[in-house]
Amino acid sequence: SRKIQIRNIPPHLQWEVLDGLLAQYGTVENVEQVNTDTETAVVNVTYATKEETKEAIEKLTGHQFDDYSFKVSYIVDMDAAPPDEAPRTRRGGRSSRDQGASQPGPSGEFGAPRRQHDFPLRMLVPTQFVGAIIGKEGLTIKNVTKQTQSKVDIHRKENAGAAEKPITIHSTPEGCSSACRMILDIMQKEANETKTTEDIPLKILAHNSLVGRLIGKEGRNLKKIEEETGTKITISSLQDLTIYNPERTITVKGSLEACCKAEAEITKKLREAYENDIAAINQQANLIPGLNLNALGIFSSGLPVLPPAAGPRGAVPPVAPAAYNPFLSHSSQLSGLYGVPPASAIPHQHSQQAQEQEVVYLFIPTQAVGALIGKKGQHIKQLAHFAGASIKIAPAESPDVTERMVIITGTPEAQFKAQGRIFGKLKEENFFSAKEEVKLETHIKVPSTAAGRVIGKGGKTVNELQNLTSAEVIVPRDQTPDENDEVFVKISGHFFASQV
């Protein structure tokens, strides 16, 4: 058989980590979660060849992961083709991977590269409808996954006793929308049969870092979707966010047809924002050799935010999953699964204590100060802890200033992480439009004797710096050196340009 079943999988293990592990032994054609009443997860895995399956079963049996030992066995492969037809079927047929299932390894690191980044649709459904969605012996949800070519995870064990449960749908954009429609339809029929009078709204979960761009400047994007689809859309408050739950709830009210149209438009906007973040990271990743930008986690939406298989949404889990940390990007979970960045994220980590502390002066819009500080100073404290830097906001020189100075003290890596998250925060909170890059002014101090070298003969060096990095570099003339005989250099540009 080409098919195996893996049991006793830790409930908090991320899908991407499991995908990466499975892909080490061959081409994974399909992975499906089996609904069970056990606390641990069970999955059925189909490999491309029997040889790959044999190797996987040998290597994975007894595989230890956080005191959980995998149990693996062969199961009947109902789809197995005769040997002479198998290669042709795999090339010409449309396997679940071709249909957009999310099974290749993280970011194409293992197995075949994805055609597009997996962007799952996350929904919240009333707990009383979960049984109807799953159906007797799981037949209803199996029908949904089969008809829509999707992988649907119902997180039943999250938040015991909660009024709502999250559902994650992995598929193509069309597959996600089709599965969403079927789930809404199932809930509506169940409500009619049980004579539930209130309307069932569609609730979509989205990472906070993407929501600002969905709303648009002055709420224009959201208003447009409401007008075009005939729905009423509300978004949960920023106050509901925690370090373990960076998702906001988008509630859509209207007819079933209207809600489905709105879902497609909302998800399209969220996916665009997410793809833009991925593109920005990939485009700039080669600018700073030796730094793993994804692992540093400067963009909270750097890669997909997926829930653990179990673990309360919004409550503090026993071990905090990295997916719920707004300061860590998804890729850091591969080796820093529980919210600690992997050692590879910080070059020369062993010598970090010995590294020289740098002071950088970053200027942000005055109206952004509250968002950076957060409720009772929570955000700025978390940011300082995450980056390992001291972050202070200088007092305003006068009541009507348009910019405020943020003083960041720390090692080069701490600077990189702190500044990166501040740039990201301003984007998330809509202080810059969706298509506008966040450009800020940064001041650093250099010895006054070195200022001439920064400028170069006839301004040659500073011009080369500007051409190379696309940042504007100014060494103000006629500066009086400070008590340490240092002068300011002003740098203006987007985050990566400034860093280079």
mmCIF file of N, CA, C and O in Angstrom, residues 11 208 224 281 300 323 331 354 378 423 426 432 490:
data_model
loop_
_atom_site.group_PDB
_atom_site.id
_atom_site.type_symbol
_atom_site.label_atom_id
_atom_site.label_comp_id
_atom_site.label_asym_id
_atom_site.label_seq_id
_atom_site.Cartn_x
_atom_site.Cartn_y
_atom_site.Cartn_z
ATOM 1 N N PRO A 11 -1.207 17.083 20.014
ATOM 2 C CA PRO A 11 -2.284 17.977 19.554
ATOM 3 C C PRO A 11 -1.800 19.368 19.179
ATOM 4 O O PRO A 11 -2.434 20.062 18.407
ATOM 5 N N ASN A 208 -4.408 40.083 12.651
ATOM 6 C CA ASN A 208 -4.530 41.531 12.788
ATOM 7 C C ASN A 208 -3.667 42.299 11.786
ATOM 8 O O ASN A 208 -4.044 43.366 11.308
ATOM 9 N N LYS A 224 -17.003 49.358 0.296
ATOM 10 C CA LYS A 224 -17.213 48.915 -1.087
ATOM 11 C C LYS A 224 -17.751 47.474 -1.110
ATOM 12 O O LYS A 224 -18.697 47.155 -1.845
ATOM 13 N N ILE A 281 9.276 40.399 1.737
ATOM 14 C CA ILE A 281 10.334 39.675 2.456
ATOM 15 C C ILE A 281 11.265 38.978 1.469
ATOM 16 O O ILE A 281 12.482 39.076 1.563
ATOM 17 N N SER A 300 4.541 40.208 11.467
ATOM 18 C CA SER A 300 3.709 39.200 12.111
ATOM 19 C C SER A 300 2.950 38.371 11.095
ATOM 20 O O SER A 300 2.527 37.279 11.372
ATOM 21 N N ALA A 323 2.374 30.003 16.581
ATOM 22 C CA ALA A 323 1.410 30.582 15.652
ATOM 23 C C ALA A 323 0.608 31.695 16.315
ATOM 24 O O ALA A 323 0.070 32.540 15.647
ATOM 25 N N SER A 331 7.554 30.900 9.798
ATOM 26 C CA SER A 331 8.674 30.024 9.461
ATOM 27 C C SER A 331 9.557 29.740 10.662
ATOM 28 O O SER A 331 10.238 28.737 10.714
ATOM 29 N N ALA A 354 28.733 40.291 24.120
ATOM 30 C CA ALA A 354 29.923 41.106 23.890
ATOM 31 C C ALA A 354 29.697 42.145 22.800
ATOM 32 O O ALA A 354 30.517 43.029 22.607
ATOM 33 N N GLN A 378 1.475 47.836 27.133
ATOM 34 C CA GLN A 378 1.713 46.402 26.912
ATOM 35 C C GLN A 378 2.489 46.133 25.623
ATOM 36 O O GLN A 378 3.422 45.330 25.608
ATOM 37 N N PHE A 423 8.139 49.367 11.998
ATOM 38 C CA PHE A 423 7.710 49.614 10.615
ATOM 39 C C PHE A 423 6.447 48.793 10.319
ATOM 40 O O PHE A 423 5.475 49.298 9.751
ATOM 41 N N LEU A 426 3.214 50.143 12.011
ATOM 42 C CA LEU A 426 2.632 51.326 11.353
ATOM 43 C C LEU A 426 1.842 50.930 10.112
ATOM 44 O O LEU A 426 0.827 51.531 9.788
ATOM 45 N N PHE A 432 -0.184 54.116 6.935
ATOM 46 C CA PHE A 432 0.208 54.261 5.532
ATOM 47 C C PHE A 432 -0.779 53.456 4.719
ATOM 48 O O PHE A 432 -1.289 52.437 5.184
ATOM 49 N N LYS A 490 21.441 61.392 8.896
ATOM 50 C CA LYS A 490 19.997 61.144 8.724
ATOM 51 C C LYS A 490 19.771 60.183 7.559
ATOM 52 O O LYS A 490 20.337 60.387 6.475
#
